[in-house]
């Protein structure tokens, strides 16, 4: 039986995590699934709540003594993985189909693909625009709502491509992706120099050095998408810091 692992890093909001886990357990069939829940010292007591939840033994709760950030939180399970495929999931994800094994089956038949993401929907069924080309200054500015940059934002979001079919992408969302566990370990997981934001663009570039990264619209999942950078200053400034790290590491690009 195929071994699949998944990890969710939480910071507050245990109810959302529980909903995500329940959907994974309900709809992931015909495989050996292990789910890791890494709590980043949630001040609202989410870690304690998850520990007391009474999950089955294939759900492992790891409580961290401090908030290590998104990527470093996910990296806490690197040494524990013995799966064939590993999923990185946001707490605000939920599924209603056997999507995890289905993605693995597709990757089995495409051995040159090392990382993949499904089509993500808002809870009301609207499609989220998440596949992207490599980050660039004008594309990111357009995504932040800077006027006059619409065409750059559309190209960055690959709206000039037919995204109704499996498509190679350059920037895979960290909200929901699957990676071959051997590759995830070989690249060392996430760059821990990012506290949060843009680390998904970074890990995509590392994965692309090992093989192709694909968007798979034939598979779907739901994502509430809490866009904190648009709601307050502190997350926005953190995003700017992460963008600077990314460009310094992978090269500054004005446009696509």
PDB file of C-alpha atoms in Angstrom:
ATOM      1  CA  UNK A   1       0.000   0.000   0.000  1.00  0.00           C
ATOM      2  CA  UNK A   2       1.337   3.410  -0.983  1.00  0.00           C
ATOM      3  CA  UNK A   3       2.552   5.617   1.865  1.00  0.00           C
ATOM      4  CA  UNK A   4       1.429   9.257   1.802  1.00  0.00           C
ATOM      5  CA  UNK A   5       2.260  11.913   4.380  1.00  0.00           C
ATOM      6  CA  UNK A   6       0.805  15.377   4.874  1.00  0.00           C
ATOM      7  CA  UNK A   7       1.726  18.267   7.120  1.00  0.00           C
ATOM      8  CA  UNK A   8      -0.287  21.230   8.353  1.00  0.00           C
ATOM      9  CA  UNK A   9       1.393  24.023  10.327  1.00  0.00           C
ATOM     10  CA  UNK A  10      -1.023  25.900  12.557  1.00  0.00           C
ATOM     11  CA  UNK A  11      -0.983  29.212  14.359  1.00  0.00           C
ATOM     12  CA  UNK A  12      -4.293  29.663  16.180  1.00  0.00           C
ATOM     13  CA  UNK A  13      -7.612  28.407  14.863  1.00  0.00           C
ATOM     14  CA  UNK A  14      -7.822  24.766  15.933  1.00  0.00           C
ATOM     15  CA  UNK A  15     -11.342  24.379  14.536  1.00  0.00           C
ATOM     16  CA  UNK A  16     -10.116  25.020  11.006  1.00  0.00           C
ATOM     17  CA  UNK A  17      -7.283  22.514  11.404  1.00  0.00           C
ATOM     18  CA  UNK A  18      -9.685  19.886  12.747  1.00  0.00           C
ATOM     19  CA  UNK A  19     -11.968  20.394   9.756  1.00  0.00           C
ATOM     20  CA  UNK A  20      -9.025  19.962   7.385  1.00  0.00           C
ATOM     21  CA  UNK A  21      -7.868  16.783   9.115  1.00  0.00           C
ATOM     22  CA  UNK A  22     -11.342  15.289   9.192  1.00  0.00           C
ATOM     23  CA  UNK A  23     -11.688  15.822   5.449  1.00  0.00           C
ATOM     24  CA  UNK A  24      -8.292  14.212   4.809  1.00  0.00           C
ATOM     25  CA  UNK A  25      -9.184  11.166   6.889  1.00  0.00           C
ATOM     26  CA  UNK A  26     -12.628  10.844   5.322  1.00  0.00           C
ATOM     27  CA  UNK A  27     -11.625  11.169   1.684  1.00  0.00           C
ATOM     28  CA  UNK A  28      -8.128   9.685   1.492  1.00  0.00           C
ATOM     29  CA  UNK A  29      -8.625   6.030   0.653  1.00  0.00           C
ATOM     30  CA  UNK A  30      -6.555   2.998  -0.379  1.00  0.00           C
ATOM     31  CA  UNK A  31      -3.259   4.254   1.019  1.00  0.00           C
ATOM     32  CA  UNK A  32      -1.349   4.515   4.278  1.00  0.00           C
ATOM     33  CA  UNK A  33      -1.798   8.153   5.289  1.00  0.00           C
ATOM     34  CA  UNK A  34       0.120   9.905   8.074  1.00  0.00           C
ATOM     35  CA  UNK A  35      -0.858  13.465   8.953  1.00  0.00           C
ATOM     36  CA  UNK A  36       1.460  15.723  10.959  1.00  0.00           C
ATOM     37  CA  UNK A  37       0.021  18.740  12.759  1.00  0.00           C
ATOM     38  CA  UNK A  38       2.732  21.185  13.796  1.00  0.00           C
ATOM     39  CA  UNK A  39       1.501  23.930  16.090  1.00  0.00           C
ATOM     40  CA  UNK A  40       3.621  27.084  16.198  1.00  0.00           C
ATOM     41  CA  UNK A  41       3.002  27.880  19.887  1.00  0.00           C
ATOM     42  CA  UNK A  42      -0.484  29.226  19.172  1.00  0.00           C
ATOM     43  CA  UNK A  43      -1.381  31.826  21.824  1.00  0.00           C
ATOM     44  CA  UNK A  44      -5.071  30.865  21.598  1.00  0.00           C
ATOM     45  CA  UNK A  45      -4.345  27.345  22.851  1.00  0.00           C
ATOM     46  CA  UNK A  46      -4.818  25.619  19.483  1.00  0.00           C
ATOM     47  CA  UNK A  47      -1.953  23.228  20.219  1.00  0.00           C
ATOM     48  CA  UNK A  48      -3.571  21.968  23.418  1.00  0.00           C
ATOM     49  CA  UNK A  49      -6.918  21.623  21.641  1.00  0.00           C
ATOM     50  CA  UNK A  50      -5.373  19.546  18.864  1.00  0.00           C
ATOM     51  CA  UNK A  51      -3.610  17.319  21.392  1.00  0.00           C
ATOM     52  CA  UNK A  52      -6.891  16.679  23.195  1.00  0.00           C
ATOM     53  CA  UNK A  53      -8.874  16.055  20.030  1.00  0.00           C
ATOM     54  CA  UNK A  54      -8.498  12.295  20.097  1.00  0.00           C
ATOM     55  CA  UNK A  55      -7.327  11.865  16.533  1.00  0.00           C
ATOM     56  CA  UNK A  56      -6.507   8.344  15.302  1.00  0.00           C
ATOM     57  CA  UNK A  57      -2.907   7.191  15.682  1.00  0.00           C
ATOM     58  CA  UNK A  58      -1.955   8.167  12.117  1.00  0.00           C
ATOM     59  CA  UNK A  59      -2.426  11.843  13.069  1.00  0.00           C
ATOM     60  CA  UNK A  60       0.604  13.154  14.951  1.00  0.00           C
ATOM     61  CA  UNK A  61       0.461  16.450  16.868  1.00  0.00           C
ATOM     62  CA  UNK A  62       3.765  18.281  17.383  1.00  0.00           C
ATOM     63  CA  UNK A  63       3.681  21.328  19.660  1.00  0.00           C
ATOM     64  CA  UNK A  64       6.562  23.755  19.242  1.00  0.00           C
ATOM     65  CA  UNK A  65       7.738  25.951  22.144  1.00  0.00           C
ATOM     66  CA  UNK A  66       7.850  29.047  19.936  1.00  0.00           C
ATOM     67  CA  UNK A  67       6.583  30.304  16.584  1.00  0.00           C
ATOM     68  CA  UNK A  68       9.209  29.181  14.071  1.00  0.00           C
ATOM     69  CA  UNK A  69       7.348  30.385  11.006  1.00  0.00           C
ATOM     70  CA  UNK A  70       5.772  28.519   8.105  1.00  0.00           C
ATOM     71  CA  UNK A  71       8.719  26.827   6.412  1.00  0.00           C
ATOM     72  CA  UNK A  72      10.693  25.970   9.533  1.00  0.00           C
ATOM     73  CA  UNK A  73       7.499  24.597  11.052  1.00  0.00           C
ATOM     74  CA  UNK A  74       7.037  22.277   8.089  1.00  0.00           C
ATOM     75  CA  UNK A  75      10.684  21.242   8.240  1.00  0.00           C
ATOM     76  CA  UNK A  76      10.173  19.801  11.731  1.00  0.00           C
ATOM     77  CA  UNK A  77       8.821  16.605  10.141  1.00  0.00           C
ATOM     78  CA  UNK A  78      11.574  16.124   7.539  1.00  0.00           C
ATOM     79  CA  UNK A  79      13.374  13.492   9.587  1.00  0.00           C
ATOM     80  CA  UNK A  80      10.135  11.621  10.323  1.00  0.00           C
ATOM     81  CA  UNK A  81       8.974  11.023   6.766  1.00  0.00           C
ATOM     82  CA  UNK A  82       9.038   7.534   5.277  1.00  0.00           C
ATOM     83  CA  UNK A  83       6.372   8.158   2.633  1.00  0.00           C
ATOM     84  CA  UNK A  84       6.534   8.111  -1.151  1.00  0.00           C
ATOM     85  CA  UNK A  85       4.707  11.425  -1.522  1.00  0.00           C
ATOM     86  CA  UNK A  86       4.427  14.326   0.897  1.00  0.00           C
ATOM     87  CA  UNK A  87       1.723  16.995   0.915  1.00  0.00           C
ATOM     88  CA  UNK A  88       2.152  20.494   2.327  1.00  0.00           C
ATOM     89  CA  UNK A  89      -1.265  21.890   3.246  1.00  0.00           C
ATOM     90  CA  UNK A  90      -2.631  25.072   4.772  1.00  0.00           C
ATOM     91  CA  UNK A  91      -4.955  24.827   7.781  1.00  0.00           C
ATOM     92  CA  UNK A  92      -7.733  26.413   5.685  1.00  0.00           C
ATOM     93  CA  UNK A  93      -7.752  23.550   3.156  1.00  0.00           C
ATOM     94  CA  UNK A  94     -10.446  20.910   2.937  1.00  0.00           C
ATOM     95  CA  UNK A  95     -11.239  18.207   0.394  1.00  0.00           C
ATOM     96  CA  UNK A  96     -14.315  16.308  -0.755  1.00  0.00           C
ATOM     97  CA  UNK A  97     -12.733  13.641  -2.959  1.00  0.00           C
ATOM     98  CA  UNK A  98      -9.877  11.140  -3.018  1.00  0.00           C
ATOM     99  CA  UNK A  99      -7.607  13.881  -4.388  1.00  0.00           C
ATOM    100  CA  UNK A 100      -4.364  13.007  -2.577  1.00  0.00           C
ATOM    101  CA  UNK A 101      -3.953   9.481  -4.002  1.00  0.00           C
ATOM    102  CA  UNK A 102      -5.243  10.705  -7.372  1.00  0.00           C
ATOM    103  CA  UNK A 103      -2.426  13.253  -7.605  1.00  0.00           C
ATOM    104  CA  UNK A 104       0.071  10.560  -6.606  1.00  0.00           C
ATOM    105  CA  UNK A 105      -1.290   8.244  -9.319  1.00  0.00           C
ATOM    106  CA  UNK A 106      -0.819  10.995 -11.904  1.00  0.00           C
ATOM    107  CA  UNK A 107       2.738  11.638 -10.720  1.00  0.00           C
ATOM    108  CA  UNK A 108       3.444   7.894 -10.860  1.00  0.00           C
ATOM    109  CA  UNK A 109       2.683   8.050 -14.572  1.00  0.00           C
ATOM    110  CA  UNK A 110       4.776  11.210 -15.045  1.00  0.00           C
ATOM    111  CA  UNK A 111       8.137  10.381 -13.426  1.00  0.00           C
ATOM    112  CA  UNK A 112       9.752  13.631 -14.594  1.00  0.00           C
ATOM    113  CA  UNK A 113       7.303  15.631 -12.428  1.00  0.00           C
ATOM    114  CA  UNK A 114       8.510  16.161  -8.859  1.00  0.00           C
ATOM    115  CA  UNK A 115       5.928  18.629  -7.515  1.00  0.00           C
ATOM    116  CA  UNK A 116       2.267  19.295  -8.302  1.00  0.00           C
ATOM    117  CA  UNK A 117      -0.738  21.272  -7.125  1.00  0.00           C
ATOM    118  CA  UNK A 118      -4.460  20.848  -7.866  1.00  0.00           C
ATOM    119  CA  UNK A 119      -6.983  23.496  -8.829  1.00  0.00           C
ATOM    120  CA  UNK A 120      -8.005  25.304  -5.652  1.00  0.00           C
ATOM    121  CA  UNK A 121     -11.483  26.686  -5.170  1.00  0.00           C
ATOM    122  CA  UNK A 122     -12.980  29.161  -2.752  1.00  0.00           C
ATOM    123  CA  UNK A 123     -15.594  27.531  -0.498  1.00  0.00           C
ATOM    124  CA  UNK A 124     -18.302  28.943  -2.809  1.00  0.00           C
ATOM    125  CA  UNK A 125     -16.768  27.170  -5.813  1.00  0.00           C
ATOM    126  CA  UNK A 126     -14.987  30.085  -7.490  1.00  0.00           C
ATOM    127  CA  UNK A 127     -11.583  29.218  -8.952  1.00  0.00           C
ATOM    128  CA  UNK A 128      -8.534  30.762  -7.291  1.00  0.00           C
ATOM    129  CA  UNK A 129      -5.831  32.167  -9.565  1.00  0.00           C
ATOM    130  CA  UNK A 130      -2.764  30.538  -8.061  1.00  0.00           C
ATOM    131  CA  UNK A 131      -0.483  29.045 -10.780  1.00  0.00           C
ATOM    132  CA  UNK A 132       2.158  31.628 -11.632  1.00  0.00           C
ATOM    133  CA  UNK A 133       5.352  32.298 -13.498  1.00  0.00           C
ATOM    134  CA  UNK A 134       8.533  33.131 -11.579  1.00  0.00           C
ATOM    135  CA  UNK A 135       8.103  36.093  -9.243  1.00  0.00           C
ATOM    136  CA  UNK A 136       8.971  39.439 -10.789  1.00  0.00           C
ATOM    137  CA  UNK A 137       8.652  42.988  -9.531  1.00  0.00           C
ATOM    138  CA  UNK A 138       5.891  44.195 -11.855  1.00  0.00           C
ATOM    139  CA  UNK A 139       3.858  41.021 -11.473  1.00  0.00           C
ATOM    140  CA  UNK A 140       4.005  41.160  -7.683  1.00  0.00           C
ATOM    141  CA  UNK A 141       3.152  44.868  -7.724  1.00  0.00           C
ATOM    142  CA  UNK A 142       0.136  44.133  -9.893  1.00  0.00           C
ATOM    143  CA  UNK A 143      -1.013  41.458  -7.447  1.00  0.00           C
ATOM    144  CA  UNK A 144      -0.831  44.053  -4.659  1.00  0.00           C
ATOM    145  CA  UNK A 145      -3.209  46.290  -6.596  1.00  0.00           C
ATOM    146  CA  UNK A 146      -0.788  48.876  -8.017  1.00  0.00           C
ATOM    147  CA  UNK A 147      -2.736  50.570 -10.855  1.00  0.00           C
ATOM    148  CA  UNK A 148      -1.617  50.467 -14.470  1.00  0.00           C
ATOM    149  CA  UNK A 149       0.022  47.043 -14.266  1.00  0.00           C
ATOM    150  CA  UNK A 150      -2.875  44.810 -15.278  1.00  0.00           C
ATOM    151  CA  UNK A 151      -1.116  43.201 -18.237  1.00  0.00           C
ATOM    152  CA  UNK A 152       1.899  42.320 -16.073  1.00  0.00           C
ATOM    153  CA  UNK A 153      -0.344  40.777 -13.449  1.00  0.00           C
ATOM    154  CA  UNK A 154      -2.209  38.727 -16.036  1.00  0.00           C
ATOM    155  CA  UNK A 155       0.984  37.371 -17.548  1.00  0.00           C
ATOM    156  CA  UNK A 156       2.416  36.652 -14.087  1.00  0.00           C
ATOM    157  CA  UNK A 157      -0.774  34.706 -13.265  1.00  0.00           C
ATOM    158  CA  UNK A 158      -0.457  32.769 -16.554  1.00  0.00           C
ATOM    159  CA  UNK A 159      -3.823  34.012 -17.823  1.00  0.00           C
ATOM    160  CA  UNK A 160      -2.381  33.806 -21.348  1.00  0.00           C
ATOM    161  CA  UNK A 161      -2.130  30.014 -20.945  1.00  0.00           C
ATOM    162  CA  UNK A 162      -4.781  27.299 -21.210  1.00  0.00           C
ATOM    163  CA  UNK A 163      -5.041  26.345 -17.551  1.00  0.00           C
ATOM    164  CA  UNK A 164      -7.837  23.867 -18.189  1.00  0.00           C
ATOM    165  CA  UNK A 165      -5.212  21.179 -18.891  1.00  0.00           C
ATOM    166  CA  UNK A 166      -2.158  20.003 -16.918  1.00  0.00           C
ATOM    167  CA  UNK A 167       0.421  22.775 -17.262  1.00  0.00           C
ATOM    168  CA  UNK A 168       4.036  23.215 -16.206  1.00  0.00           C
ATOM    169  CA  UNK A 169       4.362  26.157 -13.807  1.00  0.00           C
ATOM    170  CA  UNK A 170       7.225  28.092 -12.215  1.00  0.00           C
ATOM    171  CA  UNK A 171       5.621  29.083  -8.915  1.00  0.00           C
ATOM    172  CA  UNK A 172       3.585  26.524  -6.980  1.00  0.00           C
ATOM    173  CA  UNK A 173       1.383  27.693  -4.115  1.00  0.00           C
ATOM    174  CA  UNK A 174       2.329  26.602  -0.602  1.00  0.00           C
ATOM    175  CA  UNK A 175      -1.363  26.300   0.253  1.00  0.00           C
ATOM    176  CA  UNK A 176      -1.547  22.802  -1.207  1.00  0.00           C
ATOM    177  CA  UNK A 177       1.191  20.926  -2.993  1.00  0.00           C
ATOM    178  CA  UNK A 178       2.485  17.415  -3.369  1.00  0.00           C
ATOM    179  CA  UNK A 179       6.181  16.591  -3.699  1.00  0.00           C
ATOM    180  CA  UNK A 180       7.987  13.306  -4.017  1.00  0.00           C
ATOM    181  CA  UNK A 181       9.271  12.729  -0.507  1.00  0.00           C
ATOM    182  CA  UNK A 182      12.723  11.783  -1.796  1.00  0.00           C
ATOM    183  CA  UNK A 183      12.963  15.162  -3.536  1.00  0.00           C
ATOM    184  CA  UNK A 184      11.556  17.043  -0.535  1.00  0.00           C
ATOM    185  CA  UNK A 185      14.295  15.527   1.613  1.00  0.00           C
ATOM    186  CA  UNK A 186      17.022  15.990  -1.008  1.00  0.00           C
ATOM    187  CA  UNK A 187      16.389  19.750  -1.255  1.00  0.00           C
ATOM    188  CA  UNK A 188      16.156  20.114   2.526  1.00  0.00           C
ATOM    189  CA  UNK A 189      12.525  21.186   2.573  1.00  0.00           C
ATOM    190  CA  UNK A 190      11.895  24.912   2.939  1.00  0.00           C
ATOM    191  CA  UNK A 191      14.545  27.602   3.220  1.00  0.00           C
ATOM    192  CA  UNK A 192      14.239  28.525   6.898  1.00  0.00           C
ATOM    193  CA  UNK A 193      15.478  32.045   6.220  1.00  0.00           C
ATOM    194  CA  UNK A 194      11.889  32.970   5.359  1.00  0.00           C
ATOM    195  CA  UNK A 195       9.607  33.402   8.347  1.00  0.00           C
ATOM    196  CA  UNK A 196       6.542  33.376   6.114  1.00  0.00           C
ATOM    197  CA  UNK A 197       5.499  34.402   2.578  1.00  0.00           C
ATOM    198  CA  UNK A 198       7.344  33.663  -0.695  1.00  0.00           C
ATOM    199  CA  UNK A 199       8.944  30.522   0.738  1.00  0.00           C
ATOM    200  CA  UNK A 200       6.658  28.608  -1.636  1.00  0.00           C
ATOM    201  CA  UNK A 201       8.190  30.409  -4.622  1.00  0.00           C
ATOM    202  CA  UNK A 202      11.617  29.528  -3.252  1.00  0.00           C
ATOM    203  CA  UNK A 203      10.908  25.823  -2.732  1.00  0.00           C
ATOM    204  CA  UNK A 204       9.405  25.670  -6.219  1.00  0.00           C
ATOM    205  CA  UNK A 205      12.696  26.880  -7.709  1.00  0.00           C
ATOM    206  CA  UNK A 206      14.573  24.252  -5.688  1.00  0.00           C
ATOM    207  CA  UNK A 207      12.170  21.551  -6.882  1.00  0.00           C
ATOM    208  CA  UNK A 208      12.516  22.676 -10.509  1.00  0.00           C
ATOM    209  CA  UNK A 209      16.209  21.854 -10.284  1.00  0.00           C
ATOM    210  CA  UNK A 210      15.122  18.210  -9.802  1.00  0.00           C
ATOM    211  CA  UNK A 211      12.280  17.992 -12.332  1.00  0.00           C
ATOM    212  CA  UNK A 212       9.055  19.586 -13.529  1.00  0.00           C
ATOM    213  CA  UNK A 213       6.386  21.305 -11.424  1.00  0.00           C
ATOM    214  CA  UNK A 214       2.795  20.972 -12.641  1.00  0.00           C
ATOM    215  CA  UNK A 215      -0.636  22.490 -12.129  1.00  0.00           C
ATOM    216  CA  UNK A 216      -3.286  19.748 -12.322  1.00  0.00           C
ATOM    217  CA  UNK A 217      -6.759  21.267 -12.844  1.00  0.00           C
ATOM    218  CA  UNK A 218      -8.439  17.864 -13.140  1.00  0.00           C
ATOM    219  CA  UNK A 219      -8.073  17.562  -9.364  1.00  0.00           C
ATOM    220  CA  UNK A 220      -9.694  20.034  -6.964  1.00  0.00           C
ATOM    221  CA  UNK A 221      -9.607  21.065  -3.321  1.00  0.00           C
ATOM    222  CA  UNK A 222     -11.025  23.973  -1.325  1.00  0.00           C
ATOM    223  CA  UNK A 223      -9.042  26.821   0.198  1.00  0.00           C
ATOM    224  CA  UNK A 224     -10.502  29.606   2.350  1.00  0.00           C
ATOM    225  CA  UNK A 225      -7.495  31.846   1.518  1.00  0.00           C
ATOM    226  CA  UNK A 226      -7.108  34.252   4.437  1.00  0.00           C
ATOM    227  CA  UNK A 227      -5.117  37.022   2.760  1.00  0.00           C
ATOM    228  CA  UNK A 228      -3.443  38.666   5.761  1.00  0.00           C
ATOM    229  CA  UNK A 229      -1.015  40.901   3.780  1.00  0.00           C
ATOM    230  CA  UNK A 230      -3.986  42.848   2.433  1.00  0.00           C
ATOM    231  CA  UNK A 231      -5.510  43.340   5.881  1.00  0.00           C
ATOM    232  CA  UNK A 232      -2.761  44.796   8.061  1.00  0.00           C
ATOM    233  CA  UNK A 233       0.665  46.414   7.862  1.00  0.00           C
ATOM    234  CA  UNK A 234       2.819  43.896   9.738  1.00  0.00           C
ATOM    235  CA  UNK A 235       2.138  40.907   7.427  1.00  0.00           C
ATOM    236  CA  UNK A 236       2.596  43.176   4.398  1.00  0.00           C
ATOM    237  CA  UNK A 237       6.018  44.298   5.659  1.00  0.00           C
ATOM    238  CA  UNK A 238       6.939  40.658   6.322  1.00  0.00           C
ATOM    239  CA  UNK A 239       5.974  39.856   2.740  1.00  0.00           C
ATOM    240  CA  UNK A 240       8.220  42.649   1.433  1.00  0.00           C
ATOM    241  CA  UNK A 241      11.125  41.293   3.484  1.00  0.00           C
ATOM    242  CA  UNK A 242      10.568  37.809   2.082  1.00  0.00           C
ATOM    243  CA  UNK A 243      10.387  39.162  -1.470  1.00  0.00           C
ATOM    244  CA  UNK A 244      13.763  40.812  -0.958  1.00  0.00           C
ATOM    245  CA  UNK A 245      15.266  37.527   0.225  1.00  0.00           C
ATOM    246  CA  UNK A 246      13.817  35.696  -2.752  1.00  0.00           C
ATOM    247  CA  UNK A 247      15.125  38.164  -5.343  1.00  0.00           C
ATOM    248  CA  UNK A 248      18.556  38.337  -3.728  1.00  0.00           C
ATOM    249  CA  UNK A 249      18.733  34.548  -3.896  1.00  0.00           C
ATOM    250  CA  UNK A 250      17.225  33.827  -7.315  1.00  0.00           C
ATOM    251  CA  UNK A 251      17.838  37.079  -9.185  1.00  0.00           C
ATOM    252  CA  UNK A 252      15.922  40.324  -9.584  1.00  0.00           C
ATOM    253  CA  UNK A 253      13.395  40.294 -12.438  1.00  0.00           C
ATOM    254  CA  UNK A 254      11.439  43.347 -13.540  1.00  0.00           C
ATOM    255  CA  UNK A 255       8.847  41.407 -15.554  1.00  0.00           C
ATOM    256  CA  UNK A 256       8.139  37.995 -17.082  1.00  0.00           C
TER     257      UNK A 256
END
